Amino acid sequence: MHARAQQLGHVKRASRQRPVAEVLADVLYNLQEILRAEIRLAHVQARTELRTFRSAGALIVVGLLGGLLSAFFLLFAIVAALSFVIPVWIAALLVAIVMAVVCAVLLRSGAHLVRSRADEAAASVKPSAEESTAWTGPPTE
């Protein structure tokens, strides 16, 4: 038993005499392995979460497609109703023009909303950047 304790003491002394470069290389290797393991874990967790939302996503896609088809048939019904009063081609053209105007207005208001939100975000970032500059002082070159 005493001989084994001496061997362990010898191993401990031998491990203390490792070069610093080797220890740093081992530390760097272990950090890389930890980082890779964390990335793998995040990947597996994301996959698991996406699997839980897969059926909900499929239902949403089917609902959107159904809504688009409903809108198409509603527009078709409007064309058919107008065709009793005016020729079919004029009814279809009239419905297409009205829909184009509605879509243009929606796109323009959406673009305006995106710009205003981007301006608000930029305005909120600018004071915090100025605050951090005030704390750290002027930039040095």
Short mmCIF file of C-alpha atoms in Angstrom, two decimals:
data_model
loop_
_atom_site.label_atom_id
_atom_site.label_comp_id
_atom_site.label_asym_id
_atom_site.label_seq_id
_atom_site.Cartn_x
_atom_site.Cartn_y
_atom_site.Cartn_z
CA MET A 1 0.00 0.00 0.00
CA HIS A 2 2.82 2.35 0.88
CA ALA A 3 4.50 1.68 -2.47
CA ARG A 4 1.31 2.64 -4.28
CA ALA A 5 1.08 5.92 -2.35
CA GLN A 6 4.66 6.67 -3.34
CA GLN A 7 3.80 5.99 -6.99
CA LEU A 8 0.86 8.40 -6.78
CA GLY A 9 3.11 11.01 -5.19
CA HIS A 10 5.58 10.50 -8.02
CA VAL A 11 2.79 10.99 -10.58
CA LYS A 12 1.68 14.18 -8.86
CA ARG A 13 5.21 15.57 -8.92
CA ALA A 14 5.59 14.60 -12.55
CA SER A 15 2.33 16.34 -13.47
CA ARG A 16 3.48 19.51 -11.71
CA GLN A 17 6.50 19.70 -13.96
CA ARG A 18 4.55 20.02 -17.20
CA PRO A 19 5.58 22.95 -19.37
CA VAL A 20 3.31 25.98 -19.35
CA ALA A 21 2.85 25.79 -23.11
CA GLU A 22 1.53 22.23 -22.80
CA VAL A 23 -0.88 23.21 -20.03
CA LEU A 24 -2.14 26.16 -22.08
CA ALA A 25 -2.54 23.92 -25.11
CA ASP A 26 -4.61 21.49 -23.02
CA VAL A 27 -6.74 24.32 -21.65
CA LEU A 28 -7.34 25.67 -25.15
CA TYR A 29 -8.24 22.21 -26.43
CA ASN A 30 -10.68 21.68 -23.54
CA LEU A 31 -12.29 25.09 -24.15
CA GLN A 32 -12.73 24.22 -27.81
CA GLU A 33 -14.35 20.92 -26.87
CA ILE A 34 -16.68 22.67 -24.42
CA LEU A 35 -17.66 25.18 -27.10
CA ARG A 36 -18.31 22.41 -29.63
CA ALA A 37 -20.41 20.53 -27.07
CA GLU A 38 -22.44 23.67 -26.32
CA ILE A 39 -23.04 24.22 -30.04
CA ARG A 40 -24.17 20.61 -30.46
CA LEU A 41 -26.47 20.97 -27.46
CA ALA A 42 -28.01 24.17 -28.82
CA HIS A 43 -28.49 22.49 -32.20
CA VAL A 44 -30.26 19.51 -30.63
CA GLN A 45 -32.44 21.76 -28.48
CA ALA A 46 -33.41 23.89 -31.48
CA ARG A 47 -34.30 20.77 -33.46
CA THR A 48 -36.43 19.48 -30.61
CA GLU A 49 -38.28 22.78 -30.30
CA LEU A 50 -38.84 22.96 -34.05
CA ARG A 51 -40.31 19.46 -34.00
CA THR A 52 -42.88 20.59 -31.45
CA PHE A 53 -43.90 23.48 -33.71
CA ARG A 54 -43.93 21.45 -36.93
CA SER A 55 -47.61 20.51 -36.74
CA ALA A 56 -48.61 24.06 -35.80
CA GLY A 57 -46.57 25.41 -38.72
CA ALA A 58 -48.23 22.98 -41.11
CA LEU A 59 -51.67 24.06 -39.91
CA ILE A 60 -50.75 27.73 -40.35
CA VAL A 61 -49.49 27.11 -43.90
CA VAL A 62 -52.66 25.20 -44.81
CA GLY A 63 -54.74 28.00 -43.28
CA LEU A 64 -52.88 30.65 -45.28
CA LEU A 65 -53.30 28.72 -48.51
CA GLY A 66 -57.00 28.29 -47.76
CA GLY A 67 -57.31 32.01 -47.09
CA LEU A 68 -55.62 32.85 -50.38
CA LEU A 69 -57.95 30.51 -52.25
CA SER A 70 -60.93 32.04 -50.47
CA ALA A 71 -59.81 35.52 -51.49
CA PHE A 72 -59.36 34.35 -55.07
CA PHE A 73 -62.85 32.87 -55.24
CA LEU A 74 -64.32 35.97 -53.59
CA LEU A 75 -62.74 38.11 -56.29
CA PHE A 76 -63.99 35.65 -58.90
CA ALA A 77 -67.51 35.97 -57.47
CA ILE A 78 -67.25 39.76 -57.65
CA VAL A 79 -66.23 39.50 -61.31
CA ALA A 80 -69.14 37.14 -61.99
CA ALA A 81 -71.60 39.49 -60.26
CA LEU A 82 -70.30 42.50 -62.18
CA SER A 83 -70.54 40.56 -65.42
CA PHE A 84 -74.34 40.81 -65.21
CA VAL A 85 -74.04 44.60 -65.53
CA ILE A 86 -70.90 45.04 -67.67
CA PRO A 87 -68.93 42.74 -69.98
CA VAL A 88 -66.83 40.07 -68.23
CA TRP A 89 -63.48 41.43 -69.39
CA ILE A 90 -64.29 44.91 -68.04
CA ALA A 91 -65.44 43.39 -64.73
CA ALA A 92 -62.19 41.42 -64.42
CA LEU A 93 -60.14 44.48 -65.33
CA LEU A 94 -62.02 46.61 -62.81
CA VAL A 95 -61.47 44.07 -60.01
CA ALA A 96 -57.78 43.75 -60.92
CA ILE A 97 -57.29 47.53 -60.86
CA VAL A 98 -59.05 47.91 -57.51
CA MET A 99 -56.97 45.08 -56.02
CA ALA A 100 -53.76 46.61 -57.40
CA VAL A 101 -54.61 49.94 -55.75
CA VAL A 102 -55.43 48.25 -52.43
CA CYS A 103 -52.17 46.26 -52.53
CA ALA A 104 -50.14 49.37 -53.42
CA VAL A 105 -51.64 51.26 -50.48
CA LEU A 106 -50.93 48.35 -48.12
CA LEU A 107 -47.34 48.00 -49.35
CA ARG A 108 -46.70 51.73 -49.05
CA SER A 109 -48.07 51.91 -45.51
CA GLY A 110 -46.06 48.80 -44.56
CA ALA A 111 -42.86 50.33 -45.94
CA HIS A 112 -43.60 53.56 -44.07
CA LEU A 113 -44.11 51.59 -40.86
CA VAL A 114 -40.82 49.73 -41.35
CA ARG A 115 -38.97 53.01 -41.90
CA SER A 116 -40.49 54.62 -38.82
CA ARG A 117 -39.64 51.58 -36.67
CA ALA A 118 -36.08 51.57 -38.02
CA ASP A 119 -35.75 55.28 -37.22
CA GLU A 120 -37.05 54.67 -33.68
CA ALA A 121 -34.57 51.82 -33.21
CA ALA A 122 -31.69 53.95 -34.49
CA ALA A 123 -32.72 56.81 -32.20
CA SER A 124 -32.80 54.50 -29.17
CA VAL A 125 -29.36 53.07 -29.98
CA LYS A 126 -27.69 56.44 -30.50
CA PRO A 127 -28.13 57.78 -26.91
CA SER A 128 -26.86 54.56 -25.37
CA ALA A 129 -23.80 54.70 -27.63
CA GLU A 130 -23.22 58.30 -26.55
CA GLU A 131 -23.56 57.27 -22.90
CA SER A 132 -20.94 54.58 -23.27
CA THR A 133 -18.64 57.08 -24.96
CA ALA A 134 -19.16 59.48 -22.06
CA TRP A 135 -18.11 56.76 -19.62
CA THR A 136 -15.09 55.59 -21.55
CA GLY A 137 -13.95 58.94 -22.83
CA PRO A 138 -13.00 59.99 -26.31
CA PRO A 139 -11.70 57.31 -28.67
CA THR A 140 -7.95 56.99 -28.86
CA GLU A 141 -6.01 56.08 -31.93
#
